[in-house]
Structures are given as structure tokens and as C-alpha cells.
CSV table of C-alpha atoms (C1' of nucleotides) in Angstrom, one decimal:
chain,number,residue,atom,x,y,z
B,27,UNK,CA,-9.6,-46.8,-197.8
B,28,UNK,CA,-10.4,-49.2,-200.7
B,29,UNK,CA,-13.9,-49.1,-201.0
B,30,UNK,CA,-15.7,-45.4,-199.6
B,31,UNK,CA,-18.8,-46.1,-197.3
B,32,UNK,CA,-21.3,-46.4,-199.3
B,33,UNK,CA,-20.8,-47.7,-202.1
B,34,UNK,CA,-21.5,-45.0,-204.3
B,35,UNK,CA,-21.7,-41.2,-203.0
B,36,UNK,CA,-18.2,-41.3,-203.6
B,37,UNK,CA,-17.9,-44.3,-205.5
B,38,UNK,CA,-17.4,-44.3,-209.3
B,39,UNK,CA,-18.5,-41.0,-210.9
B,40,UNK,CA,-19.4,-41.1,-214.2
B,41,UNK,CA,-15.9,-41.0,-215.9
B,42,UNK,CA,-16.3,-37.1,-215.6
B,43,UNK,CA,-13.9,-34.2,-217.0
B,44,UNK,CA,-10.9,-33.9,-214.5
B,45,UNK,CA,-10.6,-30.1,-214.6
B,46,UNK,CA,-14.0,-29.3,-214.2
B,47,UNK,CA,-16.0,-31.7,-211.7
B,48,UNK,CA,-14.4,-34.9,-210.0
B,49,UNK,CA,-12.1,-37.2,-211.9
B,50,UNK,CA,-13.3,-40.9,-211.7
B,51,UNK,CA,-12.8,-44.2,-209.3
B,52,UNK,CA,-13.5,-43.5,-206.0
B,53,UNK,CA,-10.4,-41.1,-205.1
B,54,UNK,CA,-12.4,-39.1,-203.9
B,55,UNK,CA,-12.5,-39.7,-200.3
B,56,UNK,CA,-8.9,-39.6,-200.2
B,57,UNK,CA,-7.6,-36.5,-198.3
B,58,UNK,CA,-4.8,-36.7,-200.6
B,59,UNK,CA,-6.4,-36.6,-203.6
B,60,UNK,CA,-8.8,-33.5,-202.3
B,61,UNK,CA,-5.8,-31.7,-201.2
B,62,UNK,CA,-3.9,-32.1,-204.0
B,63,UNK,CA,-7.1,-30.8,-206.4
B,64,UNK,CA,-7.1,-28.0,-204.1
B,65,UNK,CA,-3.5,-27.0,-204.3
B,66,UNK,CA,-3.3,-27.2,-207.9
B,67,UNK,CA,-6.3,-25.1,-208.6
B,68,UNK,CA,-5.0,-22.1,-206.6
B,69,UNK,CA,-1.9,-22.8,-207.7
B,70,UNK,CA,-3.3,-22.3,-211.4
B,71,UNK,CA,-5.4,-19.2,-209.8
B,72,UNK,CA,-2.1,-18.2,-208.0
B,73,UNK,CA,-0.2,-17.7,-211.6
B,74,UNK,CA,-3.7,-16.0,-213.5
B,75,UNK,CA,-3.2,-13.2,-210.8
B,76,UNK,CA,0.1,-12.8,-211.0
B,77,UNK,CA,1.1,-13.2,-214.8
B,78,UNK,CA,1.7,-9.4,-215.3
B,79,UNK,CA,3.8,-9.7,-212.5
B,80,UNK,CA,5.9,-12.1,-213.6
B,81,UNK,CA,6.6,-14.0,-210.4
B,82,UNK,CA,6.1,-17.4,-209.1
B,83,UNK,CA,4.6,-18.7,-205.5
B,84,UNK,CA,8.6,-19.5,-204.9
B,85,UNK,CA,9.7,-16.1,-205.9
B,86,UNK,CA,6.9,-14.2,-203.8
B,87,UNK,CA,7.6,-15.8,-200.7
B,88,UNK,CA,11.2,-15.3,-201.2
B,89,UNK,CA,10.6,-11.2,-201.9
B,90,UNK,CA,8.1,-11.4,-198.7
B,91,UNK,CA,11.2,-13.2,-196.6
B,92,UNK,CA,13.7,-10.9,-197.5
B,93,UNK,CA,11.5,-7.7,-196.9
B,94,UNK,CA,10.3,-9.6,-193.6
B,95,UNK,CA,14.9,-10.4,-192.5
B,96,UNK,CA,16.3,-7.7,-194.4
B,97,UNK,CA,20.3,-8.8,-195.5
B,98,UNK,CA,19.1,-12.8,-194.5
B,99,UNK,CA,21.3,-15.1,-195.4
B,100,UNK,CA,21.2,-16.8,-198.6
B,101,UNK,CA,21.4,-20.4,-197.2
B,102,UNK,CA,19.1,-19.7,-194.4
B,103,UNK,CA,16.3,-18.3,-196.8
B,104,UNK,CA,16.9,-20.7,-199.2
B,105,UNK,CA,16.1,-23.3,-196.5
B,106,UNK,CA,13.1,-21.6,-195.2
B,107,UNK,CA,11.7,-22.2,-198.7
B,108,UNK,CA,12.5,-25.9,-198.7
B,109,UNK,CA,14.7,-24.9,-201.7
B,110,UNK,CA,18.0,-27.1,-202.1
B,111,UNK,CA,21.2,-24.6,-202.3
B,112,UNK,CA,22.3,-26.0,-205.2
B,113,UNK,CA,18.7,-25.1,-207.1
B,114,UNK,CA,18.7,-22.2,-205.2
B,115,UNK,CA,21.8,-20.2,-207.0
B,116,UNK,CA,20.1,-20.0,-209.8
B,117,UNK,CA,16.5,-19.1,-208.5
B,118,UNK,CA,18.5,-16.5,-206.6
B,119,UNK,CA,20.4,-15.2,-209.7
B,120,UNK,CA,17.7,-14.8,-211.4
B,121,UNK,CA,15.7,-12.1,-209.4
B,122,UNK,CA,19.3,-10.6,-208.9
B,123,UNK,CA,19.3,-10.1,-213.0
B,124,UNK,CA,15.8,-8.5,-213.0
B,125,UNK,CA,16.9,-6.0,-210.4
B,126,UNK,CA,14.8,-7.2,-207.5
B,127,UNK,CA,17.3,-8.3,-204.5
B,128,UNK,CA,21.3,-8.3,-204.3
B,129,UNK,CA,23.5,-10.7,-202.9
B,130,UNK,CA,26.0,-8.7,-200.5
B,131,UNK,CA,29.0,-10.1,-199.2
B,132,UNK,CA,29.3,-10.8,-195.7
B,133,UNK,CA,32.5,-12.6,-195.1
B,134,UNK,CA,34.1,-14.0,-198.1
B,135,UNK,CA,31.9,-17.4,-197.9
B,136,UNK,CA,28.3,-15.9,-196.6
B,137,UNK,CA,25.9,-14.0,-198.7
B,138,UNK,CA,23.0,-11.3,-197.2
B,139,UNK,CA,20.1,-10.9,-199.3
B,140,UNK,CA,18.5,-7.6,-199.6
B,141,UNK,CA,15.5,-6.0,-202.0
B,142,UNK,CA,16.3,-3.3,-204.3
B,143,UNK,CA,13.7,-0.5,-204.4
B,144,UNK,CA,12.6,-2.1,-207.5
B,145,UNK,CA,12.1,-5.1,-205.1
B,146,UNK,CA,10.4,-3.3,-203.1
B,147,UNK,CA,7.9,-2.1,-205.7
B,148,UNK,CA,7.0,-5.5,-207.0
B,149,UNK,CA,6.6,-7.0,-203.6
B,150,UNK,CA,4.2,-3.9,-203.3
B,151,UNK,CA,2.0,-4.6,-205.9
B,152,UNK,CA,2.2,-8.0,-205.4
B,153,UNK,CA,1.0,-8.2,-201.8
B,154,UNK,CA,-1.6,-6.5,-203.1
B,155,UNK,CA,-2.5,-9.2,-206.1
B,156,UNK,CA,-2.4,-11.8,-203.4
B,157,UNK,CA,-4.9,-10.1,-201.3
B,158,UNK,CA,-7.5,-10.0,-204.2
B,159,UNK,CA,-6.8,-13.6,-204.9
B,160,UNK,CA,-6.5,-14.9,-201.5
B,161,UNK,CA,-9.8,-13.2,-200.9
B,162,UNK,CA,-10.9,-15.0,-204.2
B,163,UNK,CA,-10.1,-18.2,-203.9
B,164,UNK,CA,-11.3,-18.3,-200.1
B,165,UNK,CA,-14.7,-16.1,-200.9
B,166,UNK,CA,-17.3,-19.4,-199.7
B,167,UNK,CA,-15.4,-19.6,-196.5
B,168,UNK,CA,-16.5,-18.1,-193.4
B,169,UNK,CA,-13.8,-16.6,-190.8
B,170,UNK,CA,-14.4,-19.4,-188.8
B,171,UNK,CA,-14.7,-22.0,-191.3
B,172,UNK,CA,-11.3,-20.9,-192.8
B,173,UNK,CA,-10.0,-20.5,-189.0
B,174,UNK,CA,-10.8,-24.1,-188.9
B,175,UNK,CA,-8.8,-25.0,-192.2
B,176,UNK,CA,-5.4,-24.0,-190.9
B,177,UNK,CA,-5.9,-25.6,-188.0
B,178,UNK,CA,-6.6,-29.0,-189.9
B,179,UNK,CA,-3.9,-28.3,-192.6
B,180,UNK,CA,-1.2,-27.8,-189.8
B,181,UNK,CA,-2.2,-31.0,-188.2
B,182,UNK,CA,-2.1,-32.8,-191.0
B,183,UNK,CA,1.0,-31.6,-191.8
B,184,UNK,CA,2.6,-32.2,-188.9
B,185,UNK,CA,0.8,-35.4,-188.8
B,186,UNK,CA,2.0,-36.4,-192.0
B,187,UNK,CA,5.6,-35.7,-190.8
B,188,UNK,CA,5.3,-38.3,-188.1
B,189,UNK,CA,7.5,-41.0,-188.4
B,190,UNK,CA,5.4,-44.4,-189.5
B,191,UNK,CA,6.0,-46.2,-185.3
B,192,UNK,CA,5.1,-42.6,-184.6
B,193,UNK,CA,1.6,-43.0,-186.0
B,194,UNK,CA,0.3,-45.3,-183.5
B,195,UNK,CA,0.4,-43.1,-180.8
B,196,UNK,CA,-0.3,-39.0,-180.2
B,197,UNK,CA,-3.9,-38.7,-180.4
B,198,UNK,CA,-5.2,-35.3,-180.9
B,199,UNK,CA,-2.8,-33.3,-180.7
B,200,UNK,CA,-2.2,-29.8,-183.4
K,17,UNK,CA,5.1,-21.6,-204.4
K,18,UNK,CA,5.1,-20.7,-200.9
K,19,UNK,CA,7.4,-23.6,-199.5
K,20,UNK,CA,7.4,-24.3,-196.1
K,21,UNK,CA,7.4,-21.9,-192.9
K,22,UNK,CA,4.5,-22.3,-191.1
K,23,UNK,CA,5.9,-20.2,-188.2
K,24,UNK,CA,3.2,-17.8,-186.1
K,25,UNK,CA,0.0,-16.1,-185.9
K,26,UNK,CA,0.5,-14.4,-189.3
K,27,UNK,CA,3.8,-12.4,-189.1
K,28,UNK,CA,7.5,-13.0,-189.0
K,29,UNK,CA,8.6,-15.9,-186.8
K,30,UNK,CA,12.3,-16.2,-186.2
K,31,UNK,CA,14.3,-17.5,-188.9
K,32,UNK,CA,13.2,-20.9,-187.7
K,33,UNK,CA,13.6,-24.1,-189.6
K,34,UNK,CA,12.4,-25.5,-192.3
K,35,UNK,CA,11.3,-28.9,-192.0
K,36,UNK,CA,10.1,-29.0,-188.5
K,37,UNK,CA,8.3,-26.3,-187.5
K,38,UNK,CA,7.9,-22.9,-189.0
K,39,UNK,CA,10.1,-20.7,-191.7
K,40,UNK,CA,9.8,-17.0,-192.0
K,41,UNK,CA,8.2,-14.2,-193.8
K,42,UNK,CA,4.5,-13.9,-192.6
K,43,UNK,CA,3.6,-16.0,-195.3
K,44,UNK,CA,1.2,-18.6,-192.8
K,45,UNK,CA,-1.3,-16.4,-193.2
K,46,UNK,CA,-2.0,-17.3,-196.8
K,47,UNK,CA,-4.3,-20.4,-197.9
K,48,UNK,CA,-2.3,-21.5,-200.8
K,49,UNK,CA,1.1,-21.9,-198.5
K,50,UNK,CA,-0.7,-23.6,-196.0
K,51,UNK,CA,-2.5,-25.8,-198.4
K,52,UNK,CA,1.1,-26.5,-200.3
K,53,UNK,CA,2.4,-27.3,-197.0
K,54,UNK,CA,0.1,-30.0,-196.2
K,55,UNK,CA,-0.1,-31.0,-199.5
K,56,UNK,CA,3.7,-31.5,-199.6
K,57,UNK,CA,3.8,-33.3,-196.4
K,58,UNK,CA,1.0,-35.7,-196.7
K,59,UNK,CA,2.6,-36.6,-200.8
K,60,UNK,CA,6.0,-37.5,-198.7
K,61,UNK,CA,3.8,-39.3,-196.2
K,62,UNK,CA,2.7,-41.2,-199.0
K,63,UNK,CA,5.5,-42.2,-200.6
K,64,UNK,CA,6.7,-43.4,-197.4
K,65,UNK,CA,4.2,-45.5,-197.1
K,66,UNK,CA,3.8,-47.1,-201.0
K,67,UNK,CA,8.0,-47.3,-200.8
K,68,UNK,CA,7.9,-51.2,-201.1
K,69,UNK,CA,4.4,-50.8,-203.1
K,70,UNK,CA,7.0,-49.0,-206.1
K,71,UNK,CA,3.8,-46.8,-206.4
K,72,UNK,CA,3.6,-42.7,-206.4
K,73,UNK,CA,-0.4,-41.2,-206.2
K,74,UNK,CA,-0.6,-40.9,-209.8
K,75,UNK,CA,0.0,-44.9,-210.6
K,76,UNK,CA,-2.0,-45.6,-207.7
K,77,UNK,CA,-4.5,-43.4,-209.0
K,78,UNK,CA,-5.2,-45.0,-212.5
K,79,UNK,CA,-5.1,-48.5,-211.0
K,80,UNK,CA,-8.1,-46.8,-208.6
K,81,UNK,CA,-9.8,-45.8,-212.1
K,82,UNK,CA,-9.1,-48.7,-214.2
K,83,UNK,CA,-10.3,-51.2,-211.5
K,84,UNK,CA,-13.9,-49.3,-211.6
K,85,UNK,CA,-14.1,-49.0,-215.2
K,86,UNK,CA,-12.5,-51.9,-216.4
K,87,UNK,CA,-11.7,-51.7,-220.5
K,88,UNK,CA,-11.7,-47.6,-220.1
K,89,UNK,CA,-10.3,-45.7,-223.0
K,90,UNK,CA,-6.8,-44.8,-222.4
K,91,UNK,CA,-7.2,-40.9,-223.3
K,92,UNK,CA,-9.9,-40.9,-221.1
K,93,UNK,CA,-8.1,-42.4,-218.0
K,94,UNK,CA,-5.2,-40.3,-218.9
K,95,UNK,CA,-8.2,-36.9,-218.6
K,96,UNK,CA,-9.8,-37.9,-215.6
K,97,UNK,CA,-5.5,-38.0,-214.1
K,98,UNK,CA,-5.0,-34.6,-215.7
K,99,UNK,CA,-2.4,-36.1,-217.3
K,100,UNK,CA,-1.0,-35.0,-221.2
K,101,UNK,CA,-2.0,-37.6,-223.5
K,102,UNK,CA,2.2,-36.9,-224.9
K,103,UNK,CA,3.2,-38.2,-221.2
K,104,UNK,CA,0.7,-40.4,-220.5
K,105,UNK,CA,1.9,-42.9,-223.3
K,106,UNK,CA,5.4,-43.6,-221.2
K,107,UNK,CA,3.0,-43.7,-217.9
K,108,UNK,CA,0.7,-46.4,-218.7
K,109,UNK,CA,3.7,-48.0,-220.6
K,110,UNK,CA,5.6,-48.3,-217.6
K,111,UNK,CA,2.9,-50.1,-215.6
K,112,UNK,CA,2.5,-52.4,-218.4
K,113,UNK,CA,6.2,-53.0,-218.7
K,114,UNK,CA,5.9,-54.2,-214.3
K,115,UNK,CA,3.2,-55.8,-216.1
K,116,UNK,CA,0.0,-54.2,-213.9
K,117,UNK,CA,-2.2,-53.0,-217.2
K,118,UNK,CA,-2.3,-54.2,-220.7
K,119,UNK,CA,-3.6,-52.4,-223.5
K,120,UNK,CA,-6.4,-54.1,-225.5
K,121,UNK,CA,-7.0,-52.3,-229.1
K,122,UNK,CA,-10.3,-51.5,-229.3
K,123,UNK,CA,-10.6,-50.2,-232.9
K,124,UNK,CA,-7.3,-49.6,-234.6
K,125,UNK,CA,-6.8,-46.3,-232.5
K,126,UNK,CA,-8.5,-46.5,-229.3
K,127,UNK,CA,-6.5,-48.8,-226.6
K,128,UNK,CA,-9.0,-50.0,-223.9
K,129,UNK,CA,-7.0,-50.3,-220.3
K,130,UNK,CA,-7.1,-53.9,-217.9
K,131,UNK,CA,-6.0,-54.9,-214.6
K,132,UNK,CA,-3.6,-58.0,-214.8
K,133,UNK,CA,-4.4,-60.1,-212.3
K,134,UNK,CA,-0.9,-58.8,-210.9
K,135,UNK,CA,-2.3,-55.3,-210.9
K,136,UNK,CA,-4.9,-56.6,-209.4
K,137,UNK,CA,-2.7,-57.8,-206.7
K,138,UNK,CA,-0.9,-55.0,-206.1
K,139,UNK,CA,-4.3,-52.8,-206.4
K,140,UNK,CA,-5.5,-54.6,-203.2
K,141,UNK,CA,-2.0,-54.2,-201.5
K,142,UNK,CA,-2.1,-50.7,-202.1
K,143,UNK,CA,-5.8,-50.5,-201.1
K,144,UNK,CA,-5.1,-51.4,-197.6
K,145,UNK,CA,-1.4,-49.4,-197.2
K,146,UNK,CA,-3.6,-46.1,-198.7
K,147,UNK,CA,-6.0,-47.0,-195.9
K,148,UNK,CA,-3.4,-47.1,-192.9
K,149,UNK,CA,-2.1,-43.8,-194.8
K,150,UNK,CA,-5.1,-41.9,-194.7
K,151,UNK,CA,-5.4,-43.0,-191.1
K,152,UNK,CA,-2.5,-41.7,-190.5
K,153,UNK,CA,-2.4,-38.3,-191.5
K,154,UNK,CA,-5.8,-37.8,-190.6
K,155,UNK,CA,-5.4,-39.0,-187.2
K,156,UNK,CA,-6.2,-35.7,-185.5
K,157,UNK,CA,-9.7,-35.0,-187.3
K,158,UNK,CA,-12.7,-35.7,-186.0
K,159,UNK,CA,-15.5,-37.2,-188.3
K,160,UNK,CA,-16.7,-34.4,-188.9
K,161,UNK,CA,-13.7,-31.9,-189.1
K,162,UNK,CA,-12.7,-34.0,-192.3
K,163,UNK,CA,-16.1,-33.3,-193.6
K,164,UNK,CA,-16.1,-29.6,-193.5
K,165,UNK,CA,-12.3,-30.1,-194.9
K,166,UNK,CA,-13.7,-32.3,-198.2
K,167,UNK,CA,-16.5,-29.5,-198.1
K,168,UNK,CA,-14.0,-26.8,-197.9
K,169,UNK,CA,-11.3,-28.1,-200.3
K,170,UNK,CA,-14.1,-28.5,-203.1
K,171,UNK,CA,-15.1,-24.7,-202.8
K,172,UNK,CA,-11.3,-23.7,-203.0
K,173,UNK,CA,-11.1,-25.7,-206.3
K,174,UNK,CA,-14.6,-24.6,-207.5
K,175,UNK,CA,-13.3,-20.8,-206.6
K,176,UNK,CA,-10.1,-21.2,-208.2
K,177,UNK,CA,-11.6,-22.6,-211.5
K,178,UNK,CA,-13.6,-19.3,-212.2
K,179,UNK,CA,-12.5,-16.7,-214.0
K,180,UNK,CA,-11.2,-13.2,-212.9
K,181,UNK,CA,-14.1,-12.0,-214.2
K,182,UNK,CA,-16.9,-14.5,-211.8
K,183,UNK,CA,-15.1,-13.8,-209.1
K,184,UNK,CA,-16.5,-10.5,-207.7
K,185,UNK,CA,-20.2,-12.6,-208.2
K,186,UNK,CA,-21.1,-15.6,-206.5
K,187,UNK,CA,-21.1,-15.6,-202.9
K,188,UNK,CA,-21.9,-19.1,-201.0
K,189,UNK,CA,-22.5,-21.5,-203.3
K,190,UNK,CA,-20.0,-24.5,-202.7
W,24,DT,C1',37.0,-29.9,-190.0
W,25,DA,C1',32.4,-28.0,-191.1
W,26,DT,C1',30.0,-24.6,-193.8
W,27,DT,C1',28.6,-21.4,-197.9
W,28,DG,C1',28.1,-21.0,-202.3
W,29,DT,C1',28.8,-23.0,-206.6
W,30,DT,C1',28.9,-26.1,-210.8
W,31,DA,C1',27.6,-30.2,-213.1
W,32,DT,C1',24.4,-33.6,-213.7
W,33,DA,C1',20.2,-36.3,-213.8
W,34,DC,C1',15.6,-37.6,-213.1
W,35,DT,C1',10.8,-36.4,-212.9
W,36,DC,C1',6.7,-33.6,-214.4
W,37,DT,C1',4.7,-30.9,-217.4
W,38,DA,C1',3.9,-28.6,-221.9
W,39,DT,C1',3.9,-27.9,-227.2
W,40,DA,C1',4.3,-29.3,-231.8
W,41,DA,C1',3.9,-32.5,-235.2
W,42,DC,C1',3.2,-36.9,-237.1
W,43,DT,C1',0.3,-41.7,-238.1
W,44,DA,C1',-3.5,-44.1,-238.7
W,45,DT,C1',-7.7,-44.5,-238.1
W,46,DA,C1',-12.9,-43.0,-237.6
E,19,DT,C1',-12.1,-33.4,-241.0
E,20,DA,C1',-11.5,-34.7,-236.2
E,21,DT,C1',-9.6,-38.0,-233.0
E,22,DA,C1',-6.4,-41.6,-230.4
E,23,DG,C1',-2.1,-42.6,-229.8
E,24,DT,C1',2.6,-41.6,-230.5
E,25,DT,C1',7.2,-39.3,-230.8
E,26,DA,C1',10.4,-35.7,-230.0
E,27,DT,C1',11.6,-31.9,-227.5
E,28,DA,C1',11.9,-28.4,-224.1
E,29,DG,C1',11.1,-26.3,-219.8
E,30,DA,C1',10.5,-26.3,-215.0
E,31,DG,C1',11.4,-28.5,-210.2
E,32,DT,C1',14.1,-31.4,-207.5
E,33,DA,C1',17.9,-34.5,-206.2
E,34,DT,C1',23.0,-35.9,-205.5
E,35,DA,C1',28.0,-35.4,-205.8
E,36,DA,C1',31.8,-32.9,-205.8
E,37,DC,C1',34.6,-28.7,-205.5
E,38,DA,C1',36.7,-24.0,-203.9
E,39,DA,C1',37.0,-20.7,-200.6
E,40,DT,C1',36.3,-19.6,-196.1
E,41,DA,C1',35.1,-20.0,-191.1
DNA sequence: TATTGTTATACTCTATAACTATA
DNA sequence: TATAGTTATAGAGTATAACAATA
């Protein structure tokens, strides 16, 4: 997308702030670059919310897997979170020294994941954090309009995961 | 960081895998994991596509910038990427070491930023591979499903840019 | 023989502090 | 005194290779 349709409503603005408005060239019309904006500004909103909690995106959704597979297995979470076992051992040890989840045995090579009621607690409160930011961060949205989001983040995710000869083809699909 | 999963309606989808389709938890519900997801996916997508390029967004992104304001001040660039100035001196040093930029001193401490005609070259190279990329990943979207998305995006950032404190306020603005 | 968990290692990104030389 | 660029450093996140114990 070189050049944006017209050549300016989203072509070169002002050499603006980054954090604030739009950064400059004409990126802007780039799905990427809106996306990515997006991500890291809930991202940013994600930690403000949770800071007393001390506890990451990564660390939530592992608490909210566990509770969801109760004694999962550490390779299969791990994977679920597109962590690499190898980085995962320590991200894993580290909520097991704070208390929050234990690695059980299951046969001498496998181990089951569980919360601790301390686990439990903080996954408590923090579903509830997450509520009052999701609701935050998504307060201009309509039902339908954010109804319509997923739908178009999933496809362009599983767009995006296409293989490159795969691109030709598969029209509308999601 | 929610990782991947997309998985079901909302709650707890088989263990499923990673990569392809959905993980667990009932963490699909949220807008930050979705928006990671695709956010993830499309970046890979990307870097598929800029392999032979030797380009990632950000480089891609400051050629985009310097090429529309040619001579720009390198902190400012460096502002408008949301990049550290600390880490922006070995960025732009790289691209001038594949020789894409130079650095013209401007007054004994400011360094204005140019396109080689190389970086040039490889600007309009990249130009046309973004283009089949956002093609791509966007395939699925009507014209104007990817409007409401750039709409939709922006109000997520705007949202997630206010304070705790704004957030109860401000209904629709966008 | 393949898998689970592990260690070691390295590379990228990001962040802070402090310094210089200039304005 | 404030600013642009720089260096050094440290912390996350992510990647590969290799290994032990086990299935």
C-alpha cells in the first residue's frame, strides 16, 4: 500500500507525538500498524489495572487455564499459550514460588498443574480487574460493533496464517 | 499476554492446539487476547513476507517516515516509532551500516535522517511487498468492514490511553 | 525411539541512568 | 539550564541445542 488513496487523509501527518495521536508517514492505513497501536495500548492499560496484582497477560491466562483444566499438563498449557517449554520452566516456577499453582507429579516425566487456594484468590480478583478494564478499554464499542471485531480479528488471524500460494485463493471465508 | 487459544463461544474449548485453531481457558472472550492474537499472526505474516526484504515493521516503518519527511530529526523519527532515543542510536545505525539512511549533522547535536538512493530502492521494494501483504491478511474484509476496524482500533487506543480516573466518563466519542 | 521437563545460551526489545557536547 | 545523541547496562520475551529420565 505505498501511497494511501488520497493523498493526504492518511498521508503525512504533521510529525505528531506517537503516544498520543498518530505517529507520522502514511502508516496509517496499514492494518498492521493500527493493530499493533491497539495491542500495545491495552496492553499498557492491561498492566495499569493489574499492577497491585502483580500479574502479567501471560500469567492471567495461565491461572484462567489451569482453573478452566484443573491438574493440565505442564507441556500442554504451556503450548496453549504459545510459550516455548524451555521459557516456560521458569514462568512456571515462578508462580509456583509465590504460592499460586503446584507442579504435581504424574508419572516420573509428566507434570499436572493445579491452583493453590491462594491461586484461586488472585485469579478471583483478577477476573474481576479484567472485567472493569475490558469494559474500559471497549466502552465506545457497541455489542454489535465489538461482535463484528472478533469476527474480523479471527479472520485475519487465520488469514495471516495462510501459507503465501495459500493467499491467492479462499475468498471469504472466517 | 493472553497468547493464543482462540477456541469457542467464550468458555473452555478442549485442550486444543495452539497454532491452528483454538487453546483453552475461556480467554476468547477477551479483546486484548484476541487483538494479541491477530496482532501476533499478521507480525509473522509479515515477516514472511519482507524475509528476502531483511526488513521487520519497525525498519520498514522509519524508511515510511523518513521518505515523507526527508532531513527529519533523528529523535523525532525515533518519537513518532515509540522507540527509546538509548536504542534508537544502534537502530538507525544499522540501516546506515546496509547503507539505507545517512545521518546529516544539522547543528553539532541534531542529526537530520536521508534516504540513500539504496533506501530508496529498497523503500519501493518494500512498498509493493507491504501492499500484496496487506492484501493478504485482509483478504476476508469487505471495504467497509476494514473501515469500522481502523474506526474501532483508534477508539481501543484512545480508551486505553486514558486514565483510571476518565474512564467512568466519556461515553461515544471515538 | 519419542516425549517431558530441564539447563544453558543467545538474540531481540525495552527501559533507566549517566555522560558529552552543544543550544 | 535544557536538549540531542550516545554509551552502558539490565530486564523481559523468545529462540535453539542438548541432555536426563521416562514412556
Amino acid at each position: 500500500m505505498s501511497r494511501r488513496k488520497t493523498g493526504r487523509p492518511a498521508l503525512v501527518p504533521e510529525p505528531g507525538e506517537l503516544g498520543t495521536a498518530g505517529a507520522g508517514g502514511d502508516l496509517s492505513g496499514y492494518t498492521g500498524y493500527q493493530l499493533r497501536r491497539a495491542q500495545l495500548a491495552l496492553f499498557a492499560h492491561f498492566a495499569r489495572a493489574f499492577a497491585d496484582l502483580d500479574l502479567n497477560p501471560a500469567q492471567f491466562s495461565l491461572l484462567v487455564i489451569i482453573d478452566a483444566y484443573p491438574g493440565i499438563v505442564q507441556s500442554r498449557a504451556g503450548a496453549m499459550l504459545g510459550i516455548h517449554k524451555a521459557n516456560f520452566v521458569p514462568f512456571v516456577g515462578k508462580l509456583q514460588r509465590r504460592g499460586l499453582l503446584v507442579r504435581i507429579p504424574l508419572d516420573g516425566r509428566t507434570n499436572g498443574l493445579r491452583l493453590t487456594a491462594k491461586g484461586r484468590g488472585l485469579l478471583r480478583r483478577a477476573r474481576r480487574a479484567v472485567d472493569t478494564h475490558e469494559a474500559a478499554v471497549t466502552r465506545t464499542l457497541s455489542v454489535s460493533e465489538k461482535r463484528l471485531l472478533f469476527s474480523i480479528l479471527r479472520r485475519i488471524t487465520a488469514a495471516s496464517a495462510a501459507t503465501r500460494s495459500d493467499e491467492a485463493s479462499a475468498p471469504h471465508s472466517a
